[in-house]
mmCIF file of C-alpha atoms in Angstrom:
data_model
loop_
_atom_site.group_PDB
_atom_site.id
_atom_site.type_symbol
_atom_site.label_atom_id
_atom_site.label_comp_id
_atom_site.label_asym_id
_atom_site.label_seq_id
_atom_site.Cartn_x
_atom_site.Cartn_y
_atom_site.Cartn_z
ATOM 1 C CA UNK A 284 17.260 -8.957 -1.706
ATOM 2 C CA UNK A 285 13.847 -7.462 -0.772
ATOM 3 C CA UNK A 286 11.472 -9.286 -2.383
ATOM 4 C CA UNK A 287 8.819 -7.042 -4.800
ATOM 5 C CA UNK A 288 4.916 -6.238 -3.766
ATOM 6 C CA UNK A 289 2.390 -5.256 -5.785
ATOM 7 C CA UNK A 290 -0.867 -4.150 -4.129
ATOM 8 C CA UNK A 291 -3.848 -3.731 -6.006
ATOM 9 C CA UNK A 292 -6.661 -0.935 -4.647
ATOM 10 C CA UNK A 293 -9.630 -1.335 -5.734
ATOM 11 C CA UNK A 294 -11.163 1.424 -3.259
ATOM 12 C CA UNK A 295 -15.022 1.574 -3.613
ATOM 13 C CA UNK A 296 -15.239 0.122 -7.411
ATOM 14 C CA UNK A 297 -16.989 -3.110 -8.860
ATOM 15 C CA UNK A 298 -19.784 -4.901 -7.454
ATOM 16 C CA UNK A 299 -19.595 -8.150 -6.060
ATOM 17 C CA UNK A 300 -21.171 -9.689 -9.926
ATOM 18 C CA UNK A 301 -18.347 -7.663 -11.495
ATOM 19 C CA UNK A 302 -15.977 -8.430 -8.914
ATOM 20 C CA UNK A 303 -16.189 -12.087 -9.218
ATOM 21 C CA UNK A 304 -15.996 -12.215 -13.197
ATOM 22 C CA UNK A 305 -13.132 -10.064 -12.764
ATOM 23 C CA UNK A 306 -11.384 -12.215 -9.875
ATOM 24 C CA UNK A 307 -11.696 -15.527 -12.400
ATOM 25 C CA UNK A 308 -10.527 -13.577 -15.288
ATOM 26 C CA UNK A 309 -6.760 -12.828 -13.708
ATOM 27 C CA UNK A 310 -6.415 -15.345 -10.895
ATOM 28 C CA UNK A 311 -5.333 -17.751 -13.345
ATOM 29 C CA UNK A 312 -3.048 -14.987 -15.329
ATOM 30 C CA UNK A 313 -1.011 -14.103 -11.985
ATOM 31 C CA UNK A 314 1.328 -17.233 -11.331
ATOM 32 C CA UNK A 315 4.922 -15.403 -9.765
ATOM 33 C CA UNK A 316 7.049 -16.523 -7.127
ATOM 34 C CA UNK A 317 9.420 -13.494 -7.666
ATOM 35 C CA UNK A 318 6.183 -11.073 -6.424
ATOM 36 C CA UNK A 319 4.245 -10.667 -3.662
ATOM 37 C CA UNK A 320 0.700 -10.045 -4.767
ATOM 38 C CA UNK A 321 -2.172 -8.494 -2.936
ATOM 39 C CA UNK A 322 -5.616 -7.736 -3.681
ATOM 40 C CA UNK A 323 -7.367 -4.810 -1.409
ATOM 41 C CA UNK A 324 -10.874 -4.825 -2.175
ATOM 42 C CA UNK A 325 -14.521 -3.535 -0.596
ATOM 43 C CA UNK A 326 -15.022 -5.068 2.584
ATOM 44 C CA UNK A 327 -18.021 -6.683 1.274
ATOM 45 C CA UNK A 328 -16.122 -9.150 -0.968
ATOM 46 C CA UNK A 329 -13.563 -10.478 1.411
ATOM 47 C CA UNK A 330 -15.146 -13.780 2.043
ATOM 48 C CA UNK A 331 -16.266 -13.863 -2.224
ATOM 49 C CA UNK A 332 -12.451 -12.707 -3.590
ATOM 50 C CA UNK A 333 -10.567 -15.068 -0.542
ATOM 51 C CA UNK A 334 -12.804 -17.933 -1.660
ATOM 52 C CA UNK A 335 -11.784 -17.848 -5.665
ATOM 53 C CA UNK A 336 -8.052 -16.590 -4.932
ATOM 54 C CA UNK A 337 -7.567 -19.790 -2.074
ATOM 55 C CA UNK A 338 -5.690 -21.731 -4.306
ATOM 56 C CA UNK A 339 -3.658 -19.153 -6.224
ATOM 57 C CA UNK A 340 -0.528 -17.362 -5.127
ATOM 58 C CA UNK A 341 -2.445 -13.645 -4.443
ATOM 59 C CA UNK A 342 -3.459 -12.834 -1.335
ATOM 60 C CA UNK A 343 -6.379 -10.613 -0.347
ATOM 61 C CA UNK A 344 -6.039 -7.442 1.740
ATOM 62 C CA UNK A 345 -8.475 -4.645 3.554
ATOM 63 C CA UNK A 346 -8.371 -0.553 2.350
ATOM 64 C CA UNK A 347 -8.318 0.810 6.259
ATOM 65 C CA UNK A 348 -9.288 -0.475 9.730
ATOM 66 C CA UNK A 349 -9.901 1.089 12.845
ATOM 67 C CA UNK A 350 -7.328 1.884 15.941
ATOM 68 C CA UNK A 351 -9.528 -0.369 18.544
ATOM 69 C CA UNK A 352 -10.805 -3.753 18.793
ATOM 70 C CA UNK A 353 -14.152 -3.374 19.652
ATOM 71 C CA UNK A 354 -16.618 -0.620 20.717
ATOM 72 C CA UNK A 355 -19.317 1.862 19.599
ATOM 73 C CA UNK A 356 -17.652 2.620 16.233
ATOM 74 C CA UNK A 357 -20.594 1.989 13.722
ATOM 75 C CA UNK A 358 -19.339 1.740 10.497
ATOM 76 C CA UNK A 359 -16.066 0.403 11.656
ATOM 77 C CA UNK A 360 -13.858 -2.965 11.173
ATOM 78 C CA UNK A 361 -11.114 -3.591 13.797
ATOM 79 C CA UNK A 362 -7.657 -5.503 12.635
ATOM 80 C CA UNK A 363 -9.213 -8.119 14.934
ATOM 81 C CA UNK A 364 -12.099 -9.176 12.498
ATOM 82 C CA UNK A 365 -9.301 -8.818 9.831
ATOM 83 C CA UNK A 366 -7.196 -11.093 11.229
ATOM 84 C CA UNK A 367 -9.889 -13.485 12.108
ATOM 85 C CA UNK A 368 -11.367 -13.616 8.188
ATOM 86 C CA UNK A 369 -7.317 -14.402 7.174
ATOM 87 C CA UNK A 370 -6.401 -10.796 6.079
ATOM 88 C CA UNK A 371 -3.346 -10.325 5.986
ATOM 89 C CA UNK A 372 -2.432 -6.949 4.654
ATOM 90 C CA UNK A 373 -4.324 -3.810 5.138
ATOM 91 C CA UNK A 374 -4.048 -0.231 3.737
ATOM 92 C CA UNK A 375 -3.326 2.724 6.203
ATOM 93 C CA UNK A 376 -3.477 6.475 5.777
ATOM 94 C CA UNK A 377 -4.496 6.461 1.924
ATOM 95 C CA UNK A 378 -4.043 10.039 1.054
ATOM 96 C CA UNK A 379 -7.984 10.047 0.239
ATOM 97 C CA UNK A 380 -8.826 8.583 3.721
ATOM 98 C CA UNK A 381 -6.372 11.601 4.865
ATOM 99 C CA UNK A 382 -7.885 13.884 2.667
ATOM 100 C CA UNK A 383 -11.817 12.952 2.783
ATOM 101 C CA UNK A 384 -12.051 11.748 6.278
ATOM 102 C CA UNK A 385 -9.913 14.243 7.865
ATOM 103 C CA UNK A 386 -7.891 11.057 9.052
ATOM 104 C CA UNK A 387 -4.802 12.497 10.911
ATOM 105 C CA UNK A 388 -1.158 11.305 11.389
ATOM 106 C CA UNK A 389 -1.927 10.476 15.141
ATOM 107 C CA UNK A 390 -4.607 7.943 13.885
ATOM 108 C CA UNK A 391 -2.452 6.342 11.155
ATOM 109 C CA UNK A 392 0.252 5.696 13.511
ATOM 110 C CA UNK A 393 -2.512 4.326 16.060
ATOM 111 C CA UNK A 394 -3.900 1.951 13.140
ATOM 112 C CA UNK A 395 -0.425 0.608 12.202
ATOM 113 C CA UNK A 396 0.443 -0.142 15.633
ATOM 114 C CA UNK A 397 -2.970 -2.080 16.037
ATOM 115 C CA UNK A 398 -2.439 -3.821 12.821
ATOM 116 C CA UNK A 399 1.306 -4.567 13.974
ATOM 117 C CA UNK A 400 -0.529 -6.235 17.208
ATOM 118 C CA UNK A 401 -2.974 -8.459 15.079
ATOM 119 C CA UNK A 402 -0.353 -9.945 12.916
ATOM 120 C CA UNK A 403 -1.055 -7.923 9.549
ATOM 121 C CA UNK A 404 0.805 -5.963 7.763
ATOM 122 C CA UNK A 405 0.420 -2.120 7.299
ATOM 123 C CA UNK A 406 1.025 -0.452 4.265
ATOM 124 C CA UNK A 407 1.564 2.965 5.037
ATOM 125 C CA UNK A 408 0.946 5.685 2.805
ATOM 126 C CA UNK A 409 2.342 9.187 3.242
ATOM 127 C CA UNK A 410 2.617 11.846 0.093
ATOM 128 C CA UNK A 411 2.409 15.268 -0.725
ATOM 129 C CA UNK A 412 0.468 17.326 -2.743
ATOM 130 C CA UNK A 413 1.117 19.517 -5.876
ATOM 131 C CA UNK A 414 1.186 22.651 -4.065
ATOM 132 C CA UNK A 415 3.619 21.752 -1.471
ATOM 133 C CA UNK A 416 6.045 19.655 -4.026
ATOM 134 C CA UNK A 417 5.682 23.088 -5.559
ATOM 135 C CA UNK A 418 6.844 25.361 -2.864
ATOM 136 C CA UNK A 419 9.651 22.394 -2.217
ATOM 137 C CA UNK A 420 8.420 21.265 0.896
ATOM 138 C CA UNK A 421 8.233 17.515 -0.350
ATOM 139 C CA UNK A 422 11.130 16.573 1.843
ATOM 140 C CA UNK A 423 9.717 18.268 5.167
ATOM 141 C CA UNK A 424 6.383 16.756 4.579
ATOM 142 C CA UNK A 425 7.530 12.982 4.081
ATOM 143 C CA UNK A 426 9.702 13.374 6.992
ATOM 144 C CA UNK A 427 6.795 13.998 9.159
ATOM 145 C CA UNK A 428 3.898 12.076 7.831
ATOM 146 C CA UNK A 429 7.070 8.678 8.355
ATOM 147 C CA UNK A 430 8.237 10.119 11.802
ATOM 148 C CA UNK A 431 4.447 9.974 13.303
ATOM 149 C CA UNK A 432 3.253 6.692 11.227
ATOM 150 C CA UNK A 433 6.331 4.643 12.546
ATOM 151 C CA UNK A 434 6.384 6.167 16.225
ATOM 152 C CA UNK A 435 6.415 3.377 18.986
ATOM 153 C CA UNK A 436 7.601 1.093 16.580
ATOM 154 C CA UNK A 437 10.815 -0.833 17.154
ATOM 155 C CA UNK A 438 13.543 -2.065 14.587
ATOM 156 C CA UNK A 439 11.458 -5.218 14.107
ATOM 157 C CA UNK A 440 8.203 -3.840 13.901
ATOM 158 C CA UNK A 441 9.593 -1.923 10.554
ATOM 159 C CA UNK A 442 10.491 -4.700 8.903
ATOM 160 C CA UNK A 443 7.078 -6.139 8.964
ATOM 161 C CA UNK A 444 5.664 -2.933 7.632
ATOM 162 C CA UNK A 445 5.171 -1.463 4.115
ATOM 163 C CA UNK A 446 5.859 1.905 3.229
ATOM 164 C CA UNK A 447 3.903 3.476 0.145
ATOM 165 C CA UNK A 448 5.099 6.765 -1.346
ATOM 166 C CA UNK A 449 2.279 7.830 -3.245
ATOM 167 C CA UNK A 450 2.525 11.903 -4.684
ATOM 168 C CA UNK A 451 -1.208 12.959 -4.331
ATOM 169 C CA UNK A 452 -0.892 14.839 -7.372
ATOM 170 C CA UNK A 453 0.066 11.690 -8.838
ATOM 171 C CA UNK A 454 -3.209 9.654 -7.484
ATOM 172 C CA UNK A 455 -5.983 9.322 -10.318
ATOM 173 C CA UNK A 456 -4.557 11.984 -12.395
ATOM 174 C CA UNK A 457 -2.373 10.159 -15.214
ATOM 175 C CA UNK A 458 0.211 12.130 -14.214
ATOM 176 C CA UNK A 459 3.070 9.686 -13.074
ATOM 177 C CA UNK A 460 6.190 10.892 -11.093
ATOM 178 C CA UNK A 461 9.195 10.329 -13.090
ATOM 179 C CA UNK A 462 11.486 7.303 -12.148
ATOM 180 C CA UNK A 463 13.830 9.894 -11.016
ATOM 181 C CA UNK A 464 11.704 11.893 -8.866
ATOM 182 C CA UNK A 465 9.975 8.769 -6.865
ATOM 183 C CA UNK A 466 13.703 7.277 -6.436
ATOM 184 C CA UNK A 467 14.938 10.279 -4.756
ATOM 185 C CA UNK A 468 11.856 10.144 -2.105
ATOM 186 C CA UNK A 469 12.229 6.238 -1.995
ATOM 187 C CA UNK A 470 15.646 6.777 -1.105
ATOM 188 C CA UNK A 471 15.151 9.652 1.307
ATOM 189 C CA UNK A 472 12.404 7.402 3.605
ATOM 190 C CA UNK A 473 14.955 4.351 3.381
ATOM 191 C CA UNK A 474 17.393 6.602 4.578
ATOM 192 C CA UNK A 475 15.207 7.947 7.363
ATOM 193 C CA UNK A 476 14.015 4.377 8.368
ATOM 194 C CA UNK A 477 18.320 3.998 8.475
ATOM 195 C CA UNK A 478 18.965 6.674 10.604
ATOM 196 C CA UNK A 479 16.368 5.210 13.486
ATOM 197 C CA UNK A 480 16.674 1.901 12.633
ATOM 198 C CA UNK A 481 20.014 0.603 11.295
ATOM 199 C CA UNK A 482 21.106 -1.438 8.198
ATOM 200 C CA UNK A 483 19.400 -4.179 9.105
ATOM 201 C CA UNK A 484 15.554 -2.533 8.812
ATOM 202 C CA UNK A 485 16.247 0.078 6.178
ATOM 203 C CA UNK A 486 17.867 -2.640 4.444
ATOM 204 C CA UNK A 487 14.919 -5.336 4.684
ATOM 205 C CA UNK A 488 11.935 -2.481 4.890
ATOM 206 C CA UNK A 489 9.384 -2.542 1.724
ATOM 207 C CA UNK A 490 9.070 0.441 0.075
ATOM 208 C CA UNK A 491 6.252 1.120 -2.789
ATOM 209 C CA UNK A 492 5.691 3.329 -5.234
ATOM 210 C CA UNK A 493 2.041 4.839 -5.877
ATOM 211 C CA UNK A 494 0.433 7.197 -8.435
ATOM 212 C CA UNK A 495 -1.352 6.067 -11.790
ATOM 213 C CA UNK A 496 1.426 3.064 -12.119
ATOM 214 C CA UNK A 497 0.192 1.191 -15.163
ATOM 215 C CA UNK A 498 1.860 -1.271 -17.506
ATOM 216 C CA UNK A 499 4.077 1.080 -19.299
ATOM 217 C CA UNK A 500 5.573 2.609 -16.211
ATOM 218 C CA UNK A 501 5.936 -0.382 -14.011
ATOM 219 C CA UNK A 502 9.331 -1.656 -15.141
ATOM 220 C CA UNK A 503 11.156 1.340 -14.842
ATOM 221 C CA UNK A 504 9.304 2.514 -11.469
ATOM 222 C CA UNK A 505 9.823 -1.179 -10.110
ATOM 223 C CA UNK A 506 13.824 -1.641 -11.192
ATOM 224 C CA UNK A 507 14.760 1.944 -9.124
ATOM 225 C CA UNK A 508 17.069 1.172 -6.300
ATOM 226 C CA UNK A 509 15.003 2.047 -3.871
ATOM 227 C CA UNK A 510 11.773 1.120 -5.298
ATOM 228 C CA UNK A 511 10.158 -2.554 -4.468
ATOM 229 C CA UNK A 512 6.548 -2.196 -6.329
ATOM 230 C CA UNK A 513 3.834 -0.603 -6.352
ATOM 231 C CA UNK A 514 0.206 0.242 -4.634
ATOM 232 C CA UNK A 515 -1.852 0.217 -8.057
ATOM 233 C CA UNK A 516 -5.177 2.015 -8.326
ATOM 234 C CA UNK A 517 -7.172 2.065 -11.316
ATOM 235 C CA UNK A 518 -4.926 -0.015 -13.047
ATOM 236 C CA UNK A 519 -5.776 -2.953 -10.623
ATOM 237 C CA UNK A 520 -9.132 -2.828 -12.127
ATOM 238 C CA UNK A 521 -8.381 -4.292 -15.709
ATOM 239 C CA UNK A 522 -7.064 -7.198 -17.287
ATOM 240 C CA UNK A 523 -3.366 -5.191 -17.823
ATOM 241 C CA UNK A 524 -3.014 -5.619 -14.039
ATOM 242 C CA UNK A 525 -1.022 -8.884 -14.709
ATOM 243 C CA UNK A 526 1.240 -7.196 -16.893
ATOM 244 C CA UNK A 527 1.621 -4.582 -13.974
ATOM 245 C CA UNK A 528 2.364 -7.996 -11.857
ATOM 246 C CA UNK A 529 4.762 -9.412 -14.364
ATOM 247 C CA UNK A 530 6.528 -6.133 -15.137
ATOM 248 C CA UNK A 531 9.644 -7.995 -15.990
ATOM 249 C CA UNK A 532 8.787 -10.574 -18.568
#
């Protein structure tokens, strides 16, 4: 049985007084064997939020990274200096990295790879948007977007990645996909992983849910077949986040 993640993203929220009050509040309120949890925060509170969480059960995690391990790249962190300040997990192709920085699926699948090579563990993200769910292109689109971000990878290599369906028109908005409709896509990039893969990684192969989860929606997102958690946004930015966590009790 695939054991359930839920990944909070905190994007570029909370500063590092707020951060820390907040960390305290819910370390203590998140105690699960059953889930893994991770925290993806601002680079500037890694050492801060890995500090306070050391003792607890949630691990912290990076929002992007760059394709190389060193080099002119101002701005940049490599999965190197992840790796090297304990990171274990790190976000890759967030729809609003796509979307705002014009990140393309070439460069996702190069950042994966890199994070494959330094021992961390990629959540992918790949979605569409309103206007092609619309037009019924939803299929096409995560077909593509999973065919380039798991290129040059081998049946191994997707086991030790995490896949994150996240509907843009789902990110931010309160509107939530139904159960039903993130199921079928869940299913659909399990069954894609199958068809390259085999049992084996489609069977063992993480697959998240993302778009305005919140406490109310979490059990009946995180219970779907094909569903194993969730990347939360906002949500993971209040106090209800360990309900989110301990959608079951």
């Amino acid at each position: 049985m695939r054991k359930k993640m839920v990944a909070g993203n905190w994007k570029m929220n909370l500063s590092s007084t707020i951060a820390e009050k907040f960390t305290r509040e819910i370390k203590d309120k998140i105690d699960t064997d059953a889930v893994d949890v991770v925290m993806c925060v601002p680079f500037v509170h890694f050492n801060m939020i890995s500090e306070i969480l050391k003792d607890t059960k949630i691990k912290v995690g990076a929002q992007n990274m760059h394709y190389a391990d060193e080099g002119a790249y101002t701005g940049e962190i490599s999965g190197r200096m992840l790796a090297a300040m304990g990171v274990k997990h790190v976000i890759i192709g967030h729809s609003e990295r796509r979307e705002y920085f014009r990140e393309t699926d070439t460069e996702v699948n190069l950042k994966a790879l890199k994070a494959l090579q330094n021992n961390l563990t990629p959540i992918i993200c790949i979605g569409e948007t309103s206007k092609q769910r619309k037009s019924g292109r939803t299929f096409n689109i995560i077909r593509k977007q999973l065919a380039f971000a798991i290129d040059e990878m081998s049946a191994e290599d997707i086991t030790k990645v995490v896949i994150a369906y996240e509907p843009i028109w789902a990110i931010g908005t309160g509107e939530t996909a139904t159960s039903e409709q993130a199921e079928e896509v869940c299913a659909l990039i399990r069954k894609q992983i199958n068809t390259r893969f085999g049992n084996w990684s489609s069977d063992n192969v993480r697959i998240l849910y993302g778009g305005s989860v919140t406490e109310e929606n979490a059990k009946e997102l995180f219970t779907m077949p094909n569903i194993d958690g969730g990347l939360v946004g906002g949500a993971s930015l209040k106090p209800s986040f360990e309900n989110v966590v301990h959608y079951d009790r």
